[in-house]
Amino acid sequence: MADRPLTLMAVHAHPDDEATGTGGVLAQYAAEGIRTVLVTCTDGGCGDGPGGVKPGDPGHDPAAVALMRRQELEASCDVLKVSDLEMLDYADSGMMGWPSNDAPGSFWQTPVREGAARLAELMRHYRPDVVVTYDENGFYGHPDHIQAHRITMAALEMTALTPKVYWTTMPRSMMRQFGEIMREFHEDMPEPDPAEAAAMAEIGLPDDEITTWVDATAFSGQKFDALAAHASQGESIFFLKMGKERFGDLMGMETFVRVQDATGAAVPENDLFAGLR
């Protein structure tokens, strides 16, 4: 370890995901001199186009959107001081049930072993001490998030590496806070139907099941600015409506569940690198 820096690798699905779930830890660990590697799996082509034009609507050009979102991603990485950006550039699959799920070349249609082999090559190159990605449900059921989870776990099996591995999550107590704040900002928001409410209630984990709580509040301003760098998606990035101070209060703590560890570090922990330094 003396001949190389400690390294964090975050595997995300789309441009802007890096800021939402891990912007704090990316900024914090970069400031501590840790190498931060971001792998973004898709091109984000199913995002909003200029003027907010939606996928499938006249004037939406996935290739142009992908180019714009790459530029935004690079700007976000500059804000977060990410050491290395790697893009797998699979086509964005869109939300679950969209026709784009079935498009040839979409990430959702890519064989897991193919995507995993490419990611395993990056893992062998960077030799991460910590790997972060999503849980089996991609946190909230997005196909590209689920696929990012699948290729990450498969890639780890292909290598001889034994990093600490984490899945991003959210404490249920915080999920309730989000619901209250969303209703505050959208007074006319209808109550979800029972099935949708039940599905939302299953997102995240009970607070006592979360293994790792990283207080990155000191870096929440960078996290906010990184999100704001994804200006084309501003309409769908609810968090930007809060303003920096409130955003920091709510989004400064980033939480994870540890699923692989060879250090024996006790949990709960407040550092992804506990046991490594």
Coordinates of C-alpha atoms in Angstrom, one line a residue:
M1 CA 0.0 0.0 0.0
A2 CA 3.0 2.3 0.6
D3 CA 3.6 2.6 -3.2
R4 CA 0.1 3.7 -4.1
P5 CA -2.6 6.0 -2.6
L6 CA -5.7 4.7 -1.0
T7 CA -8.4 4.5 -3.7
L8 CA -12.2 4.8 -3.7
M9 CA -14.1 3.6 -6.7
A10 CA -17.7 4.6 -7.1
V11 CA -19.7 2.8 -9.8
H12 CA -22.8 4.8 -10.9
A13 CA -25.4 4.5 -13.6
H14 CA -25.8 8.0 -15.0
P15 CA -24.3 11.4 -15.0
D16 CA -25.6 13.2 -11.9
D17 CA -25.9 10.0 -9.8
E18 CA -22.3 10.6 -8.5
A19 CA -23.4 13.8 -6.8
T20 CA -26.7 12.7 -5.4
G21 CA -25.5 9.6 -3.4
T22 CA -21.8 10.0 -3.1
G23 CA -20.9 13.7 -3.7
G24 CA -20.0 14.2 -0.1
V25 CA -17.6 11.2 0.2
L26 CA -16.0 11.9 -3.2
A27 CA -15.3 15.5 -2.2
Q28 CA -14.2 14.6 1.4
Y29 CA -11.9 11.8 0.5
A30 CA -10.4 13.8 -2.4
A31 CA -9.6 16.5 0.1
E32 CA -7.9 13.9 2.3
G33 CA -5.6 12.9 -0.6
I34 CA -7.4 9.7 -1.4
R35 CA -7.6 8.8 -5.1
T36 CA -11.3 9.0 -6.2
V37 CA -12.3 7.0 -9.3
L38 CA -15.8 7.5 -10.8
V39 CA -17.1 4.9 -13.2
T40 CA -20.3 6.1 -15.0
C41 CA -22.0 3.3 -16.9
T42 CA -24.4 5.0 -19.3
D43 CA -24.4 8.1 -21.5
G44 CA -27.5 9.6 -19.9
G45 CA -29.2 9.9 -23.3
C46 CA -32.6 9.4 -21.8
G47 CA -32.4 12.6 -19.7
D48 CA -34.1 15.8 -20.5
G49 CA -32.9 17.7 -23.6
P50 CA -32.5 21.5 -24.0
G51 CA -35.6 23.4 -22.8
G52 CA -36.7 20.4 -20.8
V53 CA -37.8 18.3 -23.8
K54 CA -38.5 14.8 -22.6
P55 CA -37.4 11.5 -24.1
G56 CA -39.7 10.4 -26.9
D57 CA -41.0 13.9 -27.5
P58 CA -40.3 15.8 -30.8
G59 CA -36.9 17.4 -30.7
H60 CA -35.3 15.0 -28.2
D61 CA -32.0 13.9 -29.6
P62 CA -30.4 11.2 -27.3
A63 CA -27.0 11.7 -28.9
A64 CA -27.0 15.4 -28.3
V65 CA -28.3 14.9 -24.8
A66 CA -25.5 12.4 -24.1
L67 CA -22.9 14.9 -25.2
M68 CA -24.4 17.6 -23.1
R69 CA -24.5 15.4 -20.1
R70 CA -20.9 14.3 -20.5
Q71 CA -19.9 17.9 -20.3
E72 CA -22.0 18.4 -17.2
L73 CA -20.5 15.2 -15.7
E74 CA -16.9 16.5 -16.3
A75 CA -17.9 19.8 -14.6
S76 CA -19.3 17.9 -11.6
C77 CA -16.1 15.9 -11.3
D78 CA -14.1 19.1 -11.3
V79 CA -16.2 20.4 -8.5
L80 CA -15.8 17.2 -6.5
K81 CA -12.1 17.0 -7.4
V82 CA -12.6 13.4 -8.7
S83 CA -9.2 12.1 -9.6
D84 CA -10.2 9.8 -12.5
L85 CA -13.4 9.6 -14.6
E86 CA -14.1 6.4 -16.6
M87 CA -17.2 6.2 -18.8
L88 CA -18.5 2.8 -20.1
D89 CA -20.8 4.7 -22.4
Y90 CA -23.6 2.2 -22.6
A91 CA -26.9 3.7 -23.9
D92 CA -29.2 4.9 -21.1
S93 CA -32.0 2.4 -20.7
G94 CA -34.6 4.9 -19.3
M95 CA -37.0 4.2 -16.5
M96 CA -38.4 0.7 -15.9
G97 CA -41.0 -0.1 -18.5
W98 CA -39.8 2.4 -21.1
P99 CA -39.3 1.1 -24.7
S100 CA -35.7 2.1 -24.4
N101 CA -35.2 -0.8 -21.9
D102 CA -35.3 -3.1 -25.0
A103 CA -33.1 -1.1 -27.3
P104 CA -30.1 -2.9 -28.6
G105 CA -27.0 -1.5 -27.0
S106 CA -28.8 -0.3 -23.9
F107 CA -27.2 -1.0 -20.6
W108 CA -30.2 -3.1 -19.5
Q109 CA -29.8 -5.3 -22.5
T110 CA -26.0 -5.7 -22.1
P111 CA -25.0 -9.2 -20.9
V112 CA -23.8 -8.8 -17.3
R113 CA -20.6 -10.7 -18.0
E114 CA -19.7 -8.3 -20.8
G115 CA -20.1 -5.2 -18.6
A116 CA -18.4 -6.9 -15.7
A117 CA -15.4 -7.8 -17.7
R118 CA -14.9 -4.2 -18.7
L119 CA -15.3 -3.0 -15.1
A120 CA -13.0 -5.8 -13.8
E121 CA -10.3 -4.4 -16.1
L122 CA -10.7 -1.0 -14.5
M123 CA -10.6 -2.5 -11.0
R124 CA -7.3 -4.3 -11.8
H125 CA -5.9 -1.1 -13.1
Y126 CA -6.9 1.1 -10.2
R127 CA -6.9 -1.5 -7.4
P128 CA -9.6 0.2 -5.3
D129 CA -9.5 -0.3 -1.5
V130 CA -13.2 0.7 -1.3
V131 CA -15.9 0.1 -3.9
V132 CA -19.3 1.8 -3.7
T133 CA -22.4 1.0 -5.8
Y134 CA -26.1 0.3 -5.4
D135 CA -28.0 -2.6 -3.8
E136 CA -29.8 -5.3 -5.7
N137 CA -32.8 -3.1 -6.4
G138 CA -30.7 -0.2 -7.6
F139 CA -32.0 1.7 -4.5
Y140 CA -35.3 2.5 -6.2
G141 CA -35.8 0.0 -9.1
H142 CA -34.1 1.9 -12.0
P143 CA -32.9 -0.7 -14.5
D144 CA -29.5 0.9 -15.0
H145 CA -28.9 1.1 -11.3
I146 CA -29.8 -2.6 -11.0
Q147 CA -27.4 -3.4 -13.8
A148 CA -24.7 -1.3 -12.3
H149 CA -25.0 -3.4 -9.1
R150 CA -24.9 -6.6 -11.1
I151 CA -21.8 -5.8 -13.1
T152 CA -20.0 -4.4 -10.0
M153 CA -20.6 -7.6 -8.0
A154 CA -19.7 -9.8 -11.0
A155 CA -16.6 -7.8 -11.7
L156 CA -15.4 -8.2 -8.1
E157 CA -15.8 -12.0 -8.5
M158 CA -13.6 -11.8 -11.6
T159 CA -10.7 -10.2 -9.8
A160 CA -8.5 -11.3 -7.0
L161 CA -9.1 -8.0 -5.2
T162 CA -10.7 -7.8 -1.7
P163 CA -11.8 -4.2 -1.3
K164 CA -14.3 -3.1 1.3
V165 CA -17.6 -3.0 -0.6
Y166 CA -20.6 -0.8 0.1
W167 CA -24.0 -0.2 -1.2
T168 CA -25.6 3.2 -1.0
T169 CA -28.7 3.4 1.1
M170 CA -30.9 5.8 3.0
P171 CA -32.2 5.6 6.6
R172 CA -36.0 5.3 6.7
S173 CA -36.1 8.2 9.1
M174 CA -34.5 10.4 6.4
M175 CA -36.9 9.0 3.7
R176 CA -39.8 10.3 5.9
Q177 CA -38.1 13.7 6.1
F178 CA -37.9 13.8 2.3
G179 CA -41.6 13.0 1.9
E180 CA -42.4 15.9 4.3
I181 CA -40.2 18.3 2.5
M182 CA -41.5 17.3 -1.0
R183 CA -45.0 18.0 0.2
E184 CA -43.8 21.4 1.5
F185 CA -42.4 22.4 -1.8
H186 CA -45.4 20.8 -3.8
E187 CA -48.5 21.6 -1.8
D188 CA -50.7 20.3 -4.6
M189 CA -48.8 17.0 -4.7
P190 CA -51.4 14.2 -4.6
E191 CA -51.2 11.5 -2.0
P192 CA -49.6 8.3 -3.5
D193 CA -51.8 5.3 -4.1
P194 CA -51.5 2.5 -1.5
A195 CA -49.3 0.4 -3.7
E196 CA -46.9 3.3 -4.5
A197 CA -46.8 4.3 -0.8
A198 CA -46.0 0.7 0.2
A199 CA -43.2 0.6 -2.4
M200 CA -41.8 3.9 -1.2
A201 CA -41.8 2.6 2.4
E202 CA -39.5 -0.2 1.4
I203 CA -36.8 2.1 0.0
G204 CA -33.8 2.4 2.2
L205 CA -33.1 0.6 5.4
P206 CA -34.2 0.8 9.0
D207 CA -31.7 3.1 10.8
D208 CA -30.2 0.3 12.9
E209 CA -29.3 -1.7 9.8
I210 CA -27.1 1.0 8.3
T211 CA -23.5 0.1 8.9
T212 CA -21.8 3.3 7.8
W213 CA -22.6 6.9 8.5
V214 CA -20.2 9.4 6.9
D215 CA -20.7 13.0 8.0
A216 CA -19.7 15.0 4.9
T217 CA -21.6 18.1 5.9
A218 CA -18.4 20.2 5.5
F219 CA -18.5 19.3 1.8
S220 CA -22.2 19.7 1.2
G221 CA -21.6 23.0 -0.6
Q222 CA -19.4 21.1 -3.2
K223 CA -22.1 18.4 -3.4
F224 CA -24.8 21.0 -4.1
D225 CA -22.6 22.7 -6.7
A226 CA -21.8 19.3 -8.3
L227 CA -25.6 18.6 -8.6
A228 CA -26.1 22.1 -10.0
A229 CA -23.5 21.4 -12.7
H230 CA -26.1 19.0 -14.2
A231 CA -28.2 22.0 -15.2
S232 CA -30.0 20.2 -18.0
Q233 CA -31.6 17.9 -15.4
G234 CA -32.5 20.7 -13.0
E235 CA -36.2 20.2 -13.4
S236 CA -36.0 16.7 -12.0
I237 CA -33.3 17.4 -9.3
F238 CA -35.6 18.2 -6.5
F239 CA -32.8 18.8 -4.0
L240 CA -31.6 22.0 -5.8
K241 CA -34.9 23.7 -4.8
M242 CA -33.9 23.6 -1.1
G243 CA -31.0 26.0 -1.3
K244 CA -27.5 25.3 0.0
E245 CA -28.1 25.6 3.7
R246 CA -31.1 23.4 3.9
F247 CA -29.5 21.0 1.4
G248 CA -26.5 20.6 3.7
D249 CA -28.6 20.0 6.8
L250 CA -30.5 17.2 5.0
M251 CA -27.9 15.8 2.6
G252 CA -24.7 16.2 4.5
M253 CA -24.8 12.7 6.0
E254 CA -24.2 9.9 3.5
T255 CA -25.1 6.4 4.5
F256 CA -24.1 2.9 3.3
V257 CA -24.4 -0.7 4.1
R258 CA -21.1 -2.6 4.2
V259 CA -21.4 -6.0 2.3
Q260 CA -17.7 -7.0 2.0
D261 CA -14.9 -6.4 4.4
A262 CA -11.5 -8.0 5.2
T263 CA -10.4 -5.5 7.8
G264 CA -12.6 -6.5 10.8
A265 CA -13.4 -2.8 11.4
A266 CA -16.3 -2.5 13.9
V267 CA -19.7 -1.3 12.8
P268 CA -21.4 1.1 12.9
E269 CA -18.5 3.1 11.4
N270 CA -18.1 6.7 10.2
D271 CA -15.4 6.1 7.6
L272 CA -15.4 4.0 4.5
F273 CA -11.7 3.5 5.0
A274 CA -12.0 2.3 8.6
G275 CA -9.5 -0.4 9.2
L276 CA -7.4 0.6 6.2
R277 CA -5.6 3.6 7.7

